[in-house]
């Protein structure tokens, strides 16, 4: 089991960019936070500057992204920021925003990871909150599923497989990683969001993504990637794995175990977190064992 100490960042760092949904120029600031704060989004542009805890209790339903809401304050597309924070072991941080979404970057977690690495980490005097998968947990169906399995040792391994059928321009692919800051930076951080061409057209018709082009994220036509090149042959599976890391971070815990996801998306990822939280005595079980 992980006994590592909690971390925060050593100093405030800024990420500027364009929002994928709003098309607005957006500034994000990562601020240090004290022990046991967890991760909070801060809508500094709204009256009263509301804070929204980055936790599964605040997830609101969306298609193809993860959003959290408290009162009337919403933050859309939290997953790529959350993946960077979680994988780089930043446990306590306030994410200040002047818009209802983070900057989109290139559709991966790269801009956020670069900023956090630039900030550096500070160790805090308290162990991280761990949730160890102690018995098998499964959500979904034959079409899409997530299974959590105990491993009896520390660390988190995630395997993601996708298969959209023979007619899809996205070929069946798999990626598996034993997650550490190093493996995240080497294998996952750069994997970009992808959409099918008809989805991109539909999103634009709804007023989304007006400043995003096929050069900014991966768009697949029936013939393959439009105006762009894959960074690795299985970039799509790696991106979906990145999304899992970000969505699982909304448990508010450092997960341990093995997770096998097949074709899962944000809604199923959220269901998996809810199932884990409701079937596991997060953290409490362990301290009881310790006390015994
Ligand atoms: Zn994503």
Short mmCIF file of C-alpha atoms and ligand atoms in Angstrom, two decimals:
data_model
loop_
_atom_site.label_atom_id
_atom_site.label_comp_id
_atom_site.label_asym_id
_atom_site.label_seq_id
_atom_site.Cartn_x
_atom_site.Cartn_y
_atom_site.Cartn_z
CA UNK A 1 0.00 0.00 0.00
CA UNK A 2 1.07 3.52 -0.71
CA UNK A 3 2.42 5.32 2.32
CA UNK A 4 3.54 8.36 0.45
CA UNK A 5 2.94 11.79 1.94
CA UNK A 6 0.43 14.24 0.47
CA UNK A 7 1.78 16.91 -1.87
CA UNK A 8 0.91 20.38 -3.01
CA UNK A 9 2.70 22.58 -5.54
CA UNK A 10 5.60 24.80 -4.47
CA UNK A 11 4.28 27.95 -6.15
CA UNK A 12 1.45 29.36 -8.24
CA UNK A 13 1.67 28.68 -11.99
CA UNK A 14 -0.49 29.86 -14.87
CA UNK A 15 -1.81 28.22 -18.05
CA UNK A 16 -3.29 30.45 -20.77
CA UNK A 17 -5.23 29.11 -23.72
CA UNK A 18 -8.47 28.81 -25.63
CA UNK A 19 -11.51 26.98 -24.29
CA UNK A 20 -12.68 24.16 -26.58
CA UNK A 21 -16.35 24.73 -25.75
CA UNK A 22 -16.59 28.51 -25.32
CA UNK A 23 -13.81 29.51 -27.73
CA UNK A 24 -12.83 32.14 -25.12
CA UNK A 25 -9.32 33.16 -24.04
CA UNK A 26 -8.98 31.53 -20.63
CA UNK A 27 -6.49 31.82 -17.79
CA UNK A 28 -6.06 28.94 -15.35
CA UNK A 29 -3.94 29.29 -12.22
CA UNK A 30 -2.80 26.36 -10.08
CA UNK A 31 -2.48 27.57 -6.46
CA UNK A 32 -0.86 25.68 -3.55
CA UNK A 33 -3.28 24.40 -0.89
CA UNK A 34 -2.75 23.04 2.61
CA UNK A 35 -2.96 19.45 3.78
CA UNK A 36 -6.32 17.61 3.36
CA UNK A 37 -7.76 20.39 1.14
CA UNK A 38 -8.02 18.09 -1.86
CA UNK A 39 -8.60 19.61 -5.29
CA UNK A 40 -11.02 22.51 -5.74
CA UNK A 41 -11.97 24.53 -8.80
CA UNK A 42 -12.41 28.24 -8.12
CA UNK A 43 -14.66 30.25 -10.45
CA UNK A 44 -13.00 33.61 -9.76
CA UNK A 45 -15.12 35.25 -12.49
CA UNK A 46 -18.45 34.62 -10.72
CA UNK A 47 -20.04 36.66 -7.91
CA UNK A 48 -18.89 35.29 -4.57
CA UNK A 49 -15.97 33.44 -6.24
CA UNK A 50 -17.45 29.98 -5.60
CA UNK A 51 -15.31 26.90 -4.99
CA UNK A 52 -16.36 23.54 -6.46
CA UNK A 53 -14.75 20.46 -4.90
CA UNK A 54 -13.36 18.12 -7.57
CA UNK A 55 -15.28 15.16 -6.23
CA UNK A 56 -17.73 12.67 -7.66
CA UNK A 57 -20.62 14.07 -5.58
CA UNK A 58 -20.52 17.20 -7.76
CA UNK A 59 -20.55 15.51 -11.20
CA UNK A 60 -23.42 16.61 -13.44
CA UNK A 61 -24.52 14.65 -16.56
CA UNK A 62 -22.85 15.59 -19.84
CA UNK A 63 -22.05 13.90 -23.12
CA UNK A 64 -18.40 13.18 -23.95
CA UNK A 65 -16.93 15.19 -21.08
CA UNK A 66 -16.96 15.44 -17.29
CA UNK A 67 -18.44 18.50 -15.59
CA UNK A 68 -18.85 19.41 -11.93
CA UNK A 69 -21.34 21.85 -10.47
CA UNK A 70 -22.04 23.42 -7.09
CA UNK A 71 -25.01 25.74 -6.90
CA UNK A 72 -24.99 27.67 -10.16
CA UNK A 73 -21.21 27.41 -10.63
CA UNK A 74 -20.12 24.88 -13.24
CA UNK A 75 -16.77 23.75 -14.61
CA UNK A 76 -16.88 21.73 -17.84
CA UNK A 77 -14.19 19.30 -19.07
CA UNK A 78 -12.29 18.86 -15.81
CA UNK A 79 -10.84 15.47 -16.79
CA UNK A 80 -7.59 16.46 -18.53
CA UNK A 81 -6.60 18.81 -15.67
CA UNK A 82 -7.55 16.19 -13.10
CA UNK A 83 -5.49 13.51 -14.89
CA UNK A 84 -2.35 15.69 -14.72
CA UNK A 85 -2.86 16.52 -11.03
CA UNK A 86 -3.61 12.92 -10.06
CA UNK A 87 -0.82 11.26 -12.05
CA UNK A 88 1.77 13.80 -10.90
CA UNK A 89 0.66 13.28 -7.28
CA UNK A 90 -0.63 16.78 -6.59
CA UNK A 91 -3.16 16.00 -3.85
CA UNK A 92 -3.97 19.53 -2.67
CA UNK A 93 -4.50 22.39 -5.09
CA UNK A 94 -6.91 25.18 -5.98
CA UNK A 95 -7.52 25.64 -9.70
CA UNK A 96 -8.56 29.20 -10.34
CA UNK A 97 -10.48 29.88 -13.56
CA UNK A 98 -11.99 32.93 -15.24
CA UNK A 99 -14.35 30.83 -17.39
CA UNK A 100 -16.61 27.75 -17.16
CA UNK A 101 -13.89 25.45 -18.59
CA UNK A 102 -10.09 25.10 -18.47
CA UNK A 103 -8.00 26.05 -21.51
CA UNK A 104 -8.14 23.17 -23.99
CA UNK A 105 -4.45 23.05 -24.87
CA UNK A 106 -3.92 20.43 -27.59
CA UNK A 107 -6.65 18.16 -26.19
CA UNK A 108 -4.19 16.24 -24.01
CA UNK A 109 -2.91 16.88 -20.46
CA UNK A 110 0.43 18.24 -21.67
CA UNK A 111 -0.03 21.97 -20.89
CA UNK A 112 -1.24 21.19 -17.37
CA UNK A 113 1.55 18.69 -16.67
CA UNK A 114 4.18 21.16 -17.95
CA UNK A 115 2.87 23.86 -15.60
CA UNK A 116 2.77 21.50 -12.59
CA UNK A 117 6.31 20.25 -13.28
CA UNK A 118 7.41 23.87 -13.52
CA UNK A 119 5.78 24.61 -10.15
CA UNK A 120 7.42 21.64 -8.39
CA UNK A 121 6.02 19.66 -5.47
CA UNK A 122 6.10 20.19 -1.71
CA UNK A 123 5.64 17.25 0.64
CA UNK A 124 3.08 17.75 3.42
CA UNK A 125 3.06 16.14 6.83
CA UNK A 126 0.20 13.68 6.32
CA UNK A 127 -0.23 10.42 4.37
CA UNK A 128 -2.29 10.42 1.17
CA UNK A 129 -5.88 9.08 1.29
CA UNK A 130 -5.82 5.69 -0.40
CA UNK A 131 -8.64 3.55 -1.74
CA UNK A 132 -7.45 0.01 -2.34
CA UNK A 133 -9.69 -2.22 -4.47
CA UNK A 134 -10.22 -5.07 -1.98
CA UNK A 135 -12.73 -7.15 -3.97
CA UNK A 136 -13.83 -7.26 -7.62
CA UNK A 137 -16.14 -4.43 -8.72
CA UNK A 138 -17.76 -4.24 -12.16
CA UNK A 139 -20.01 -1.77 -13.98
CA UNK A 140 -21.40 -1.68 -17.52
CA UNK A 141 -22.47 -4.41 -19.91
CA UNK A 142 -21.08 -6.48 -22.79
CA UNK A 143 -20.75 -3.33 -24.94
CA UNK A 144 -18.80 -1.20 -22.47
CA UNK A 145 -17.46 -2.13 -19.07
CA UNK A 146 -15.05 -1.38 -16.25
CA UNK A 147 -13.74 -3.95 -13.80
CA UNK A 148 -11.75 -3.20 -10.68
CA UNK A 149 -9.64 -6.02 -9.29
CA UNK A 150 -7.51 -6.35 -6.15
CA UNK A 151 -3.80 -6.93 -6.66
CA UNK A 152 -2.66 -7.30 -3.08
CA UNK A 153 0.08 -4.74 -3.62
CA UNK A 154 0.33 -1.00 -3.98
CA UNK A 155 0.03 0.98 -7.16
CA UNK A 156 -2.61 1.37 -9.84
CA UNK A 157 -2.56 -0.43 -13.17
CA UNK A 158 -5.09 0.59 -15.84
CA UNK A 159 -5.76 -1.28 -19.07
CA UNK A 160 -7.98 0.39 -21.67
CA UNK A 161 -9.25 -1.36 -24.78
CA UNK A 162 -11.45 0.04 -27.51
CA UNK A 163 -13.10 -1.50 -30.54
CA UNK A 164 -15.57 0.58 -32.52
CA UNK A 165 -16.14 -2.14 -35.13
CA UNK A 166 -14.79 -2.77 -38.62
CA UNK A 167 -16.54 0.28 -40.13
CA UNK A 168 -14.79 2.78 -37.82
CA UNK A 169 -11.67 4.65 -39.00
CA UNK A 170 -10.35 4.12 -35.46
CA UNK A 171 -8.77 0.66 -35.36
CA UNK A 172 -9.17 -1.63 -32.31
CA UNK A 173 -6.44 -0.84 -29.80
CA UNK A 174 -5.26 -1.37 -26.23
CA UNK A 175 -2.99 0.38 -23.79
CA UNK A 176 -1.95 -0.70 -20.33
CA UNK A 177 0.09 1.26 -17.81
CA UNK A 178 1.26 0.86 -14.24
CA UNK A 179 0.67 4.45 -13.29
CA UNK A 180 3.54 6.53 -11.87
CA UNK A 181 4.49 10.13 -12.62
CA UNK A 182 7.19 8.77 -14.96
CA UNK A 183 4.95 6.36 -16.91
CA UNK A 184 2.29 9.06 -17.20
CA UNK A 185 4.80 11.52 -18.66
CA UNK A 186 6.32 8.91 -21.00
CA UNK A 187 3.18 7.15 -22.23
CA UNK A 188 -0.04 9.06 -21.54
CA UNK A 189 0.27 12.82 -21.07
CA UNK A 190 0.48 13.69 -24.79
CA UNK A 191 -2.51 11.63 -26.00
CA UNK A 192 -5.12 13.95 -27.49
CA UNK A 193 -8.90 14.08 -27.54
CA UNK A 194 -10.44 12.65 -30.69
CA UNK A 195 -13.80 13.05 -32.40
CA UNK A 196 -15.39 11.68 -35.52
CA UNK A 197 -15.91 14.20 -38.31
CA UNK A 198 -19.71 14.01 -38.00
CA UNK A 199 -19.43 14.64 -34.23
CA UNK A 200 -17.24 17.69 -34.90
CA UNK A 201 -19.86 19.04 -37.32
CA UNK A 202 -22.64 18.44 -34.76
CA UNK A 203 -20.64 20.15 -31.99
CA UNK A 204 -20.04 23.21 -34.19
CA UNK A 205 -23.75 23.34 -35.03
CA UNK A 206 -24.37 23.60 -31.26
CA UNK A 207 -21.91 26.51 -31.08
CA UNK A 208 -19.06 24.50 -29.56
CA UNK A 209 -15.46 24.34 -30.72
CA UNK A 210 -15.64 27.39 -32.96
CA UNK A 211 -11.90 28.12 -32.54
CA UNK A 212 -10.72 24.49 -32.54
CA UNK A 213 -9.51 22.97 -35.82
CA UNK A 214 -8.38 19.51 -36.92
CA UNK A 215 -4.83 20.72 -36.17
CA UNK A 216 -5.73 21.26 -32.49
CA UNK A 217 -7.28 17.87 -31.76
CA UNK A 218 -7.76 14.63 -33.63
CA UNK A 219 -10.66 14.51 -36.08
CA UNK A 220 -11.34 11.18 -37.82
CA UNK A 221 -13.04 11.07 -41.21
CA UNK A 222 -13.99 7.70 -42.72
CA UNK A 223 -10.55 7.77 -44.42
CA UNK A 224 -8.61 8.40 -41.21
CA UNK A 225 -7.12 11.39 -39.34
CA UNK A 226 -7.87 14.79 -40.93
CA UNK A 227 -5.00 17.34 -41.30
CA UNK A 228 -2.99 15.75 -38.54
CA UNK A 229 -0.83 12.78 -37.54
CA UNK A 230 -1.17 10.31 -34.71
CA UNK A 231 1.52 10.63 -32.04
CA UNK A 232 1.39 6.86 -31.48
CA UNK A 233 -0.59 4.15 -33.30
CA UNK A 234 -2.80 3.69 -30.21
CA UNK A 235 -3.15 7.37 -29.25
CA UNK A 236 -6.93 7.00 -28.93
CA UNK A 237 -6.68 4.19 -26.35
CA UNK A 238 -4.05 6.20 -24.47
CA UNK A 239 -6.35 9.24 -24.43
CA UNK A 240 -9.25 7.20 -23.11
CA UNK A 241 -6.90 5.89 -20.43
CA UNK A 242 -5.97 9.52 -19.62
CA UNK A 243 -9.70 10.29 -19.26
CA UNK A 244 -10.02 7.33 -16.84
CA UNK A 245 -7.17 8.71 -14.69
CA UNK A 246 -8.89 12.12 -14.55
CA UNK A 247 -12.35 10.73 -13.86
CA UNK A 248 -11.13 8.27 -11.21
CA UNK A 249 -9.38 11.19 -9.45
CA UNK A 250 -12.86 12.52 -8.63
CA UNK A 251 -13.00 9.75 -6.00
CA UNK A 252 -10.81 12.11 -3.95
CA UNK A 253 -8.56 9.15 -3.22
CA UNK A 254 -5.38 7.61 -4.53
CA UNK A 255 -6.66 4.38 -6.12
CA UNK A 256 -4.79 1.09 -5.77
CA UNK A 257 -5.55 -2.05 -7.72
CA UNK A 258 -6.04 -3.13 -11.31
CA UNK A 259 -8.70 -1.52 -13.51
CA UNK A 260 -9.71 -2.96 -16.88
CA UNK A 261 -11.86 -0.63 -18.98
CA UNK A 262 -13.43 -1.58 -22.30
CA UNK A 263 -14.97 1.19 -24.42
CA UNK A 264 -15.88 3.15 -21.28
CA UNK A 265 -16.67 6.86 -21.41
CA UNK A 266 -17.10 9.58 -18.80
CA UNK A 267 -20.53 8.46 -17.59
CA UNK A 268 -19.42 4.87 -16.99
CA UNK A 269 -16.17 6.12 -15.40
CA UNK A 270 -18.31 8.14 -12.96
CA UNK A 271 -20.52 5.11 -12.27
CA UNK A 272 -17.39 3.07 -11.51
CA UNK A 273 -16.19 5.68 -9.01
CA UNK A 274 -19.63 5.77 -7.34
CA UNK A 275 -19.63 1.96 -7.13
CA UNK A 276 -16.14 1.90 -5.63
CA UNK A 277 -17.05 4.53 -3.07
CA UNK A 278 -20.26 2.75 -2.08
CA UNK A 279 -18.74 -0.74 -1.82
CA UNK A 280 -15.41 0.17 -0.25
CA UNK A 281 -14.80 1.65 3.14
CA UNK A 282 -12.44 4.26 1.70
CA UNK A 283 -9.47 4.66 3.97
CA UNK A 284 -11.42 3.75 7.10
CA UNK A 285 -10.83 0.01 6.79
CA UNK A 286 -7.12 0.56 6.60
CA UNK A 287 -6.87 2.74 9.69
CA UNK A 288 -8.94 0.15 11.59
CA UNK A 289 -6.44 -2.53 10.56
CA UNK A 290 -3.64 -0.28 11.66
CA UNK A 291 -5.25 0.32 15.04
CA UNK A 292 -5.82 -3.42 15.59
ZN1 LIG B 1 -10.54 13.41 -22.89
#
